[in-house]
PDB file of C-alpha atoms in Angstrom:
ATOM      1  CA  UNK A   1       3.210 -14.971   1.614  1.00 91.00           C
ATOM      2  CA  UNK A   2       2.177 -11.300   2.515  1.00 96.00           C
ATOM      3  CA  UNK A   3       1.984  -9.682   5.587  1.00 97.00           C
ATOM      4  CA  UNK A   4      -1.280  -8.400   6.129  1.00 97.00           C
ATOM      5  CA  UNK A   5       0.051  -5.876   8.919  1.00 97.00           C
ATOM      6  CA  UNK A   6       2.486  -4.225   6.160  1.00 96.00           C
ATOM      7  CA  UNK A   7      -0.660  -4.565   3.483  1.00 97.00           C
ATOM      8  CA  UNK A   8      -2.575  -2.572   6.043  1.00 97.00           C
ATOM      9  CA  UNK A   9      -0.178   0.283   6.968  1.00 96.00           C
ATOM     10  CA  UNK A  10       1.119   0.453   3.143  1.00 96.00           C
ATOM     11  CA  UNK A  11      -2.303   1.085   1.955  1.00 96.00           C
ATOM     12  CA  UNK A  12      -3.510   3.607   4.579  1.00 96.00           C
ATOM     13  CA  UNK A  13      -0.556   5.499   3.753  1.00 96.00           C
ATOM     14  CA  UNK A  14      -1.231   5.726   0.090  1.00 95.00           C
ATOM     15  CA  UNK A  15      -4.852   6.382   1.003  1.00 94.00           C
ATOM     16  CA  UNK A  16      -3.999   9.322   3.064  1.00 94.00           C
ATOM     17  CA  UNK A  17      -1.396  10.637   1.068  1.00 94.00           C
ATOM     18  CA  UNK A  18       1.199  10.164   3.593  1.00 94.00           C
ATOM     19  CA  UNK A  19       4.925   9.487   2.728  1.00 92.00           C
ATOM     20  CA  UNK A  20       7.297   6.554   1.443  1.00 92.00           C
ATOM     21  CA  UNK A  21      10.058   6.153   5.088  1.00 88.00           C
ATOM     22  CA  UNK A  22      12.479   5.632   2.081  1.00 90.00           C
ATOM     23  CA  UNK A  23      11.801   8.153  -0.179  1.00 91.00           C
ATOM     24  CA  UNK A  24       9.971  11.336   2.079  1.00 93.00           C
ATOM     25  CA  UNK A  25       7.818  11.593  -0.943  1.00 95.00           C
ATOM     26  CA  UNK A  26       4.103  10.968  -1.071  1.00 96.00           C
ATOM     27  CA  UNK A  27       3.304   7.233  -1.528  1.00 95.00           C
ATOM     28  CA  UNK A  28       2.625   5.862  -4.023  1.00 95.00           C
ATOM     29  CA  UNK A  29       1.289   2.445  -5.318  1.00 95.00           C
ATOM     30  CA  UNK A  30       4.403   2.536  -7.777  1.00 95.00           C
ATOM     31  CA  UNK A  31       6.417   2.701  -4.829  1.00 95.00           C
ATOM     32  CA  UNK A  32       5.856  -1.067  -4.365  1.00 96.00           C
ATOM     33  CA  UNK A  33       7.989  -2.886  -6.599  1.00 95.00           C
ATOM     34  CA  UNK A  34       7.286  -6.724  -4.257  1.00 97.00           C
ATOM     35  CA  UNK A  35       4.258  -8.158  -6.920  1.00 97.00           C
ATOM     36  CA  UNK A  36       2.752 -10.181  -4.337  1.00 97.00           C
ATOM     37  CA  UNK A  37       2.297  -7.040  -2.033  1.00 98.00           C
ATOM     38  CA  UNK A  38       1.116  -4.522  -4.835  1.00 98.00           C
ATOM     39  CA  UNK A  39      -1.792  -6.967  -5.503  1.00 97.00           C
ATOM     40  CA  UNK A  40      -2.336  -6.933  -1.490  1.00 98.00           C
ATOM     41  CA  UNK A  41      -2.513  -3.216  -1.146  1.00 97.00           C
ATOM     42  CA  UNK A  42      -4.208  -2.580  -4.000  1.00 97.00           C
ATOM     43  CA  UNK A  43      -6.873  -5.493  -3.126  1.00 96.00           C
ATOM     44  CA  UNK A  44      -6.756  -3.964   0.065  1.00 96.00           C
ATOM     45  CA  UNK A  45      -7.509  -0.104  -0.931  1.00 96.00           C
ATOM     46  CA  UNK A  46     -10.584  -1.775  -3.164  1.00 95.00           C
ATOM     47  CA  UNK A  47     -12.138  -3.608   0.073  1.00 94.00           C
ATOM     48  CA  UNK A  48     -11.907  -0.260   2.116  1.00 91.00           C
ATOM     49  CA  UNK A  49     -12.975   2.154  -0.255  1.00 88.00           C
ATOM     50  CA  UNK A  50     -17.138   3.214  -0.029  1.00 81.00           C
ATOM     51  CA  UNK A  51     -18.439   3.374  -3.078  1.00 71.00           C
ATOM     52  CA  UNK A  52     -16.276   1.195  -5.359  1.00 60.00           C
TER      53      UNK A  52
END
Protein backbone atom coordinates (compact mmCIF):
# COMPACT_ATOMS: atom_id res chain seq x y z
CA UNK A 1 0.00 0.00 0.00
CA UNK A 2 1.20 3.57 -1.09
CA UNK A 3 1.09 6.61 0.59
CA UNK A 4 -0.68 9.03 -1.31
CA UNK A 5 0.97 12.02 0.76
CA UNK A 6 4.61 10.74 -0.42
CA UNK A 7 2.93 10.05 -4.14
CA UNK A 8 1.95 13.68 -3.97
CA UNK A 9 5.16 15.44 -2.79
CA UNK A 10 7.39 12.86 -4.95
CA UNK A 11 5.64 13.85 -8.03
CA UNK A 12 5.48 17.66 -7.57
CA UNK A 13 9.05 17.49 -7.07
CA UNK A 14 9.83 15.75 -10.28
CA UNK A 15 7.30 18.06 -11.91
CA UNK A 16 9.07 21.10 -10.80
CA UNK A 17 12.39 19.96 -11.20
CA UNK A 18 13.22 20.16 -7.65
CA UNK A 19 15.80 17.83 -5.91
CA UNK A 20 16.14 14.09 -4.57
CA UNK A 21 16.79 14.94 -0.10
CA UNK A 22 19.17 11.94 -0.79
CA UNK A 23 20.91 12.69 -3.67
CA UNK A 24 20.81 16.98 -4.05
CA UNK A 25 20.33 16.17 -7.65
CA UNK A 26 17.27 16.98 -9.71
CA UNK A 27 14.56 14.28 -9.33
CA UNK A 28 14.00 12.06 -11.16
CA UNK A 29 11.34 9.30 -11.83
CA UNK A 30 14.43 6.81 -11.89
CA UNK A 31 15.09 7.93 -8.56
CA UNK A 32 12.25 5.66 -7.35
CA UNK A 33 13.39 2.27 -7.20
CA UNK A 34 9.81 1.10 -4.64
CA UNK A 35 7.55 -0.42 -7.94
CA UNK A 36 4.42 0.16 -6.24
CA UNK A 37 5.29 3.96 -5.78
CA UNK A 38 6.83 4.58 -9.36
CA UNK A 39 3.42 3.45 -10.78
CA UNK A 40 1.80 6.02 -8.10
CA UNK A 41 3.83 8.99 -9.12
CA UNK A 42 3.86 8.38 -12.44
CA UNK A 43 -0.13 7.73 -12.42
CA UNK A 44 -0.10 10.67 -10.44
CA UNK A 45 2.01 13.16 -12.85
CA UNK A 46 -0.56 11.74 -15.78
CA UNK A 47 -3.82 12.86 -13.68
CA UNK A 48 -2.24 16.41 -13.07
CA UNK A 49 -0.82 17.16 -16.23
CA UNK A 50 -3.29 19.56 -18.82
CA UNK A 51 -3.20 18.35 -21.91
CA UNK A 52 -2.24 14.66 -21.67
Amino acid sequence: MVNQVVVRIAAERIMAGGLNPKTNQIYVIDDITNEDYRVAVEDYILTATEGV
